[in-house]
Amino acid sequence: MSTGNPTVLLISDRDDQSRELGSWIGRVCTCRNVALDERPAGANAVAAVVTDVAFRDAAGIARLRSLLAPYRAAATPIMAVLRDNSHYGQVQAVALGATGVLPSTASSAEVCRAISEALGADIRAKPAHVAASTAEHVEQARLEFHTIFRAARCGEAFTRAEVENATGSVVEAVADGGIRRWLDIVWTYDNGTYQHCMLVTGLAAEFARSLGLSANDQKRLVRGALLHDLGKAKIPLSILNKPGRLEPAELTIMRTHPGIGHEILCGQGSYEPEILEVVLRHHELLDGSGYPDGLSGSQIGDLVRLTTICDVYAALIERRPYKQPMPPTRAFDILHGMGGKLEAALVRVFTRVAESSAAPVAA
Ligand SMILES: [Fe+2]
Ligand SMILES: [Fe+2]
């Protein structure tokens, strides 16, 4: 941490056990404990919020939502410590505006690390007025993406307006604050799928700007990137969130996600053929070594080629608890070394995106 001793608000519905959590948080900053039925003063003085609340009843959830409102509005990092590791708990936490979710089994070291990372991102983001605006756009995009992804998982409809709102939020966030600030915020997401999809989408927005595409074409590329991994909504979480390498049988299941996403999107109606192609073809490679159909060369459209470059680069720079983050410069070297799999002329233009993503944000 680079500034003073920031204050973290700990909201809990169990005073007895939250003291231990409060003492862990106190190792990295000043911790203010607040009960679920209190109304803390001075939202501006809080650098981050940690919630330790059971999502048991509607009244408690409504109370927590109300308590968190000023912090959501101020784009303050909010971390939820879950009471159990059910999918419901994770979804509920995200719906309440949590920017990070910690499992019920998180150790003191994991809690301290998550808070340090959140505070680091926040401290970098706070000084400039433009940064607050960027953080709001990023948060808006995350919530909209969550709505779309959740609907796909549950077999429900999502609207074209929701996709357009999310697309607009990403374009504005990257235009306002630049790709590096976008990455700094998205890298704090614990949900690996959300982090990946938001990385790809932000990179696509920056790529579209670098290519000098028209406003409509920029949005088309960003829209395709936003939806490219929609099919992962139906992949079991045990495979999706598995730390480390997948077994062959798991890989086979994972590789069904382009077809699943294509089917979901066709069922929603009103999407352009190029967007459907991105969803179905983003793992095809120009030399024919990709999947699901081993297409090559001219069988792969322009929008797919652009998205695939963002997708490969995003996968390399993702940040997960179980693996060291790869520096953007190293990731670009790998991308550049993929030879005939990607379109060389487009990779050359992507150099500018990679350079921007490697540049530290000015304080
Ligand atoms: Fe994918
Ligand atoms: Fe992807």
mmCIF file of C-alpha atoms in Angstrom, residues 133-309:
data_model
loop_
_atom_site.group_PDB
_atom_site.id
_atom_site.type_symbol
_atom_site.label_atom_id
_atom_site.label_comp_id
_atom_site.label_asym_id
_atom_site.label_seq_id
_atom_site.Cartn_x
_atom_site.Cartn_y
_atom_site.Cartn_z
ATOM 1 C CA SER A 133 -15.682 7.506 -14.105
ATOM 2 C CA THR A 134 -13.788 4.532 -15.549
ATOM 3 C CA ALA A 135 -14.409 2.454 -12.429
ATOM 4 C CA GLU A 136 -18.132 3.173 -12.669
ATOM 5 C CA HIS A 137 -18.214 2.086 -16.320
ATOM 6 C CA VAL A 138 -16.270 -1.086 -15.524
ATOM 7 C CA GLU A 139 -18.620 -1.916 -12.654
ATOM 8 C CA GLN A 140 -21.625 -1.250 -14.875
ATOM 9 C CA ALA A 141 -20.216 -3.541 -17.563
ATOM 10 C CA ARG A 142 -19.551 -6.274 -14.990
ATOM 11 C CA LEU A 143 -23.115 -6.139 -13.660
ATOM 12 C CA GLU A 144 -24.553 -6.224 -17.176
ATOM 13 C CA PHE A 145 -22.286 -9.114 -18.146
ATOM 14 C CA HIS A 146 -23.374 -10.942 -14.979
ATOM 15 C CA THR A 147 -27.038 -10.522 -15.974
ATOM 16 C CA ILE A 148 -26.392 -11.907 -19.462
ATOM 17 C CA PHE A 149 -24.234 -14.813 -18.268
ATOM 18 C CA ARG A 150 -26.639 -15.744 -15.466
ATOM 19 C CA ALA A 151 -29.577 -15.777 -17.912
ATOM 20 C CA ALA A 152 -27.604 -18.037 -20.258
ATOM 21 C CA ARG A 153 -26.769 -20.393 -17.374
ATOM 22 C CA CYS A 154 -30.415 -20.586 -16.284
ATOM 23 C CA GLY A 155 -31.780 -20.988 -19.820
ATOM 24 C CA GLU A 156 -33.531 -17.616 -19.647
ATOM 25 C CA ALA A 157 -33.760 -14.837 -22.201
ATOM 26 C CA PHE A 158 -31.557 -11.760 -22.108
ATOM 27 C CA THR A 159 -32.335 -8.697 -24.131
ATOM 28 C CA ARG A 160 -30.443 -7.107 -26.954
ATOM 29 C CA ALA A 161 -30.596 -3.880 -24.903
ATOM 30 C CA GLU A 162 -28.638 -5.567 -22.092
ATOM 31 C CA VAL A 163 -25.945 -6.600 -24.567
ATOM 32 C CA GLU A 164 -25.837 -3.093 -26.058
ATOM 33 C CA ASN A 165 -25.618 -1.473 -22.612
ATOM 34 C CA ALA A 166 -22.715 -3.727 -21.647
ATOM 35 C CA THR A 167 -20.997 -3.052 -24.978
ATOM 36 C CA GLY A 168 -21.398 0.713 -24.516
ATOM 37 C CA SER A 169 -20.045 0.552 -20.945
ATOM 38 C CA VAL A 170 -16.891 -1.242 -22.127
ATOM 39 C CA VAL A 171 -16.285 1.141 -25.041
ATOM 40 C CA GLU A 172 -16.712 4.165 -22.740
ATOM 41 C CA ALA A 173 -14.545 2.741 -19.957
ATOM 42 C CA VAL A 174 -11.634 2.003 -22.292
ATOM 43 C CA ALA A 175 -12.017 5.341 -24.095
ATOM 44 C CA ASP A 176 -12.117 7.207 -20.736
ATOM 45 C CA GLY A 177 -9.352 5.514 -18.806
ATOM 46 C CA GLY A 178 -7.343 3.457 -21.295
ATOM 47 C CA ILE A 179 -6.814 -0.273 -21.503
ATOM 48 C CA ARG A 180 -4.321 -0.498 -18.620
ATOM 49 C CA ARG A 181 -6.760 0.977 -16.090
ATOM 50 C CA TRP A 182 -9.441 -1.407 -17.384
ATOM 51 C CA LEU A 183 -7.079 -4.341 -16.895
ATOM 52 C CA ASP A 184 -6.060 -3.193 -13.396
ATOM 53 C CA ILE A 185 -9.691 -3.274 -12.271
ATOM 54 C CA VAL A 186 -10.668 -6.484 -14.065
ATOM 55 C CA TRP A 187 -7.588 -8.300 -12.743
ATOM 56 C CA THR A 188 -9.094 -7.990 -9.238
ATOM 57 C CA TYR A 189 -12.093 -10.191 -10.162
ATOM 58 C CA ASP A 190 -12.083 -13.566 -8.423
ATOM 59 C CA ASN A 191 -14.494 -15.161 -10.885
ATOM 60 C CA GLY A 192 -12.117 -16.506 -13.541
ATOM 61 C CA THR A 193 -14.701 -16.658 -16.324
ATOM 62 C CA TYR A 194 -15.865 -13.110 -15.697
ATOM 63 C CA GLN A 195 -12.263 -11.908 -15.514
ATOM 64 C CA HIS A 196 -11.413 -13.625 -18.804
ATOM 65 C CA CYS A 197 -14.470 -12.368 -20.677
ATOM 66 C CA MET A 198 -14.014 -8.814 -19.419
ATOM 67 C CA LEU A 199 -10.303 -8.889 -20.335
ATOM 68 C CA VAL A 200 -11.131 -10.049 -23.878
ATOM 69 C CA THR A 201 -13.857 -7.420 -24.218
ATOM 70 C CA GLY A 202 -11.666 -4.535 -23.018
ATOM 71 C CA LEU A 203 -8.812 -5.636 -25.281
ATOM 72 C CA ALA A 204 -11.246 -5.813 -28.213
ATOM 73 C CA ALA A 205 -12.348 -2.225 -27.492
ATOM 74 C CA GLU A 206 -8.724 -1.043 -27.502
ATOM 75 C CA PHE A 207 -7.924 -3.138 -30.600
ATOM 76 C CA ALA A 208 -10.877 -1.600 -32.446
ATOM 77 C CA ARG A 209 -9.585 1.891 -31.583
ATOM 78 C CA SER A 210 -6.068 0.993 -32.738
ATOM 79 C CA LEU A 211 -7.447 -0.268 -36.035
ATOM 80 C CA GLY A 212 -9.367 2.998 -36.529
ATOM 81 C CA LEU A 213 -12.674 1.174 -36.997
ATOM 82 C CA SER A 214 -15.902 3.169 -37.290
ATOM 83 C CA ALA A 215 -18.036 3.515 -34.154
ATOM 84 C CA ASN A 216 -20.420 0.841 -35.446
ATOM 85 C CA ASP A 217 -17.628 -1.601 -36.277
ATOM 86 C CA GLN A 218 -15.978 -0.948 -32.894
ATOM 87 C CA LYS A 219 -19.233 -1.909 -31.189
ATOM 88 C CA ARG A 220 -19.609 -5.004 -33.378
ATOM 89 C CA LEU A 221 -16.150 -6.260 -32.378
ATOM 90 C CA VAL A 222 -16.779 -5.507 -28.691
ATOM 91 C CA ARG A 223 -20.213 -7.162 -28.833
ATOM 92 C CA GLY A 224 -18.700 -10.335 -30.300
ATOM 93 C CA ALA A 225 -15.927 -10.347 -27.688
ATOM 94 C CA LEU A 226 -18.454 -9.869 -24.887
ATOM 95 C CA LEU A 227 -20.460 -12.888 -26.046
ATOM 96 C CA HIS A 228 -17.622 -15.089 -27.357
ATOM 97 C CA ASP A 229 -17.530 -17.474 -24.362
ATOM 98 C CA LEU A 230 -21.260 -17.420 -23.629
ATOM 99 C CA GLY A 231 -21.314 -21.226 -23.907
ATOM 100 C CA LYS A 232 -19.149 -21.471 -20.762
ATOM 101 C CA ALA A 233 -22.314 -20.592 -18.831
ATOM 102 C CA LYS A 234 -23.317 -24.243 -19.337
ATOM 103 C CA ILE A 235 -19.940 -25.839 -18.560
ATOM 104 C CA PRO A 236 -19.783 -27.417 -15.055
ATOM 105 C CA LEU A 237 -18.069 -25.118 -12.555
ATOM 106 C CA SER A 238 -15.837 -28.006 -11.471
ATOM 107 C CA ILE A 239 -14.260 -27.906 -14.954
ATOM 108 C CA LEU A 240 -14.530 -24.163 -15.509
ATOM 109 C CA ASN A 241 -12.855 -23.279 -12.205
ATOM 110 C CA LYS A 242 -10.432 -26.203 -12.017
ATOM 111 C CA PRO A 243 -6.997 -24.962 -11.015
ATOM 112 C CA GLY A 244 -4.378 -26.295 -13.412
ATOM 113 C CA ARG A 245 -4.540 -28.507 -16.470
ATOM 114 C CA LEU A 246 -7.755 -30.277 -17.568
ATOM 115 C CA GLU A 247 -7.882 -34.050 -18.053
ATOM 116 C CA PRO A 248 -8.686 -35.183 -21.645
ATOM 117 C CA ALA A 249 -12.328 -35.965 -20.787
ATOM 118 C CA GLU A 250 -12.716 -32.555 -19.128
ATOM 119 C CA LEU A 251 -11.079 -30.871 -22.114
ATOM 120 C CA THR A 252 -13.593 -32.540 -24.417
ATOM 121 C CA ILE A 253 -16.434 -31.070 -22.364
ATOM 122 C CA MET A 254 -14.774 -27.639 -22.232
ATOM 123 C CA ARG A 255 -14.397 -27.669 -26.010
ATOM 124 C CA THR A 256 -18.152 -27.887 -26.449
ATOM 125 C CA HIS A 257 -18.553 -24.277 -25.284
ATOM 126 C CA PRO A 258 -18.383 -22.636 -28.758
ATOM 127 C CA GLY A 259 -21.214 -24.852 -30.039
ATOM 128 C CA ILE A 260 -23.260 -24.357 -26.867
ATOM 129 C CA GLY A 261 -22.797 -20.583 -27.017
ATOM 130 C CA HIS A 262 -23.810 -20.544 -30.686
ATOM 131 C CA GLU A 263 -26.948 -22.515 -29.887
ATOM 132 C CA ILE A 264 -27.855 -20.202 -26.978
ATOM 133 C CA LEU A 265 -27.364 -17.089 -29.104
ATOM 134 C CA CYS A 266 -29.340 -18.508 -32.040
ATOM 135 C CA GLY A 267 -32.156 -19.188 -29.551
ATOM 136 C CA GLN A 268 -32.091 -15.535 -28.414
ATOM 137 C CA GLY A 269 -32.623 -14.284 -31.995
ATOM 138 C CA SER A 270 -31.645 -10.963 -33.620
ATOM 139 C CA TYR A 271 -27.860 -11.412 -33.654
ATOM 140 C CA GLU A 272 -25.833 -10.726 -36.783
ATOM 141 C CA PRO A 273 -24.214 -13.682 -38.588
ATOM 142 C CA GLU A 274 -20.721 -12.261 -37.801
ATOM 143 C CA ILE A 275 -21.462 -12.327 -34.061
ATOM 144 C CA LEU A 276 -22.762 -15.901 -34.277
ATOM 145 C CA GLU A 277 -19.586 -16.784 -36.185
ATOM 146 C CA VAL A 278 -17.371 -15.280 -33.460
ATOM 147 C CA VAL A 279 -19.109 -17.370 -30.805
ATOM 148 C CA LEU A 280 -18.836 -20.603 -32.825
ATOM 149 C CA ARG A 281 -15.411 -20.057 -34.416
ATOM 150 C CA HIS A 282 -13.211 -18.155 -31.944
ATOM 151 C CA HIS A 283 -11.041 -21.249 -31.290
ATOM 152 C CA GLU A 284 -10.443 -21.951 -34.992
ATOM 153 C CA LEU A 285 -6.906 -21.094 -36.173
ATOM 154 C CA LEU A 286 -5.736 -20.067 -39.637
ATOM 155 C CA ASP A 287 -3.480 -23.129 -40.022
ATOM 156 C CA GLY A 288 -6.391 -25.514 -39.373
ATOM 157 C CA SER A 289 -5.214 -26.620 -35.935
ATOM 158 C CA GLY A 290 -8.142 -25.144 -34.006
ATOM 159 C CA TYR A 291 -11.586 -26.462 -33.034
ATOM 160 C CA PRO A 292 -14.433 -27.403 -33.267
ATOM 161 C CA ASP A 293 -14.147 -27.942 -37.053
ATOM 162 C CA GLY A 294 -10.485 -27.387 -37.929
ATOM 163 C CA LEU A 295 -11.330 -24.579 -40.345
ATOM 164 C CA SER A 296 -8.471 -22.718 -42.020
ATOM 165 C CA GLY A 297 -7.590 -19.569 -43.983
ATOM 166 C CA SER A 298 -10.480 -17.912 -45.773
ATOM 167 C CA GLN A 299 -13.015 -20.065 -43.950
ATOM 168 C CA ILE A 300 -12.394 -17.870 -40.898
ATOM 169 C CA GLY A 301 -13.957 -14.384 -40.984
ATOM 170 C CA ASP A 302 -12.365 -11.044 -40.075
ATOM 171 C CA LEU A 303 -14.258 -10.500 -36.831
ATOM 172 C CA VAL A 304 -13.258 -13.981 -35.650
ATOM 173 C CA ARG A 305 -9.577 -13.320 -36.440
ATOM 174 C CA LEU A 306 -9.622 -10.113 -34.401
ATOM 175 C CA THR A 307 -11.420 -11.710 -31.464
ATOM 176 C CA THR A 308 -9.123 -14.737 -31.407
ATOM 177 C CA ILE A 309 -6.053 -12.518 -31.012
#
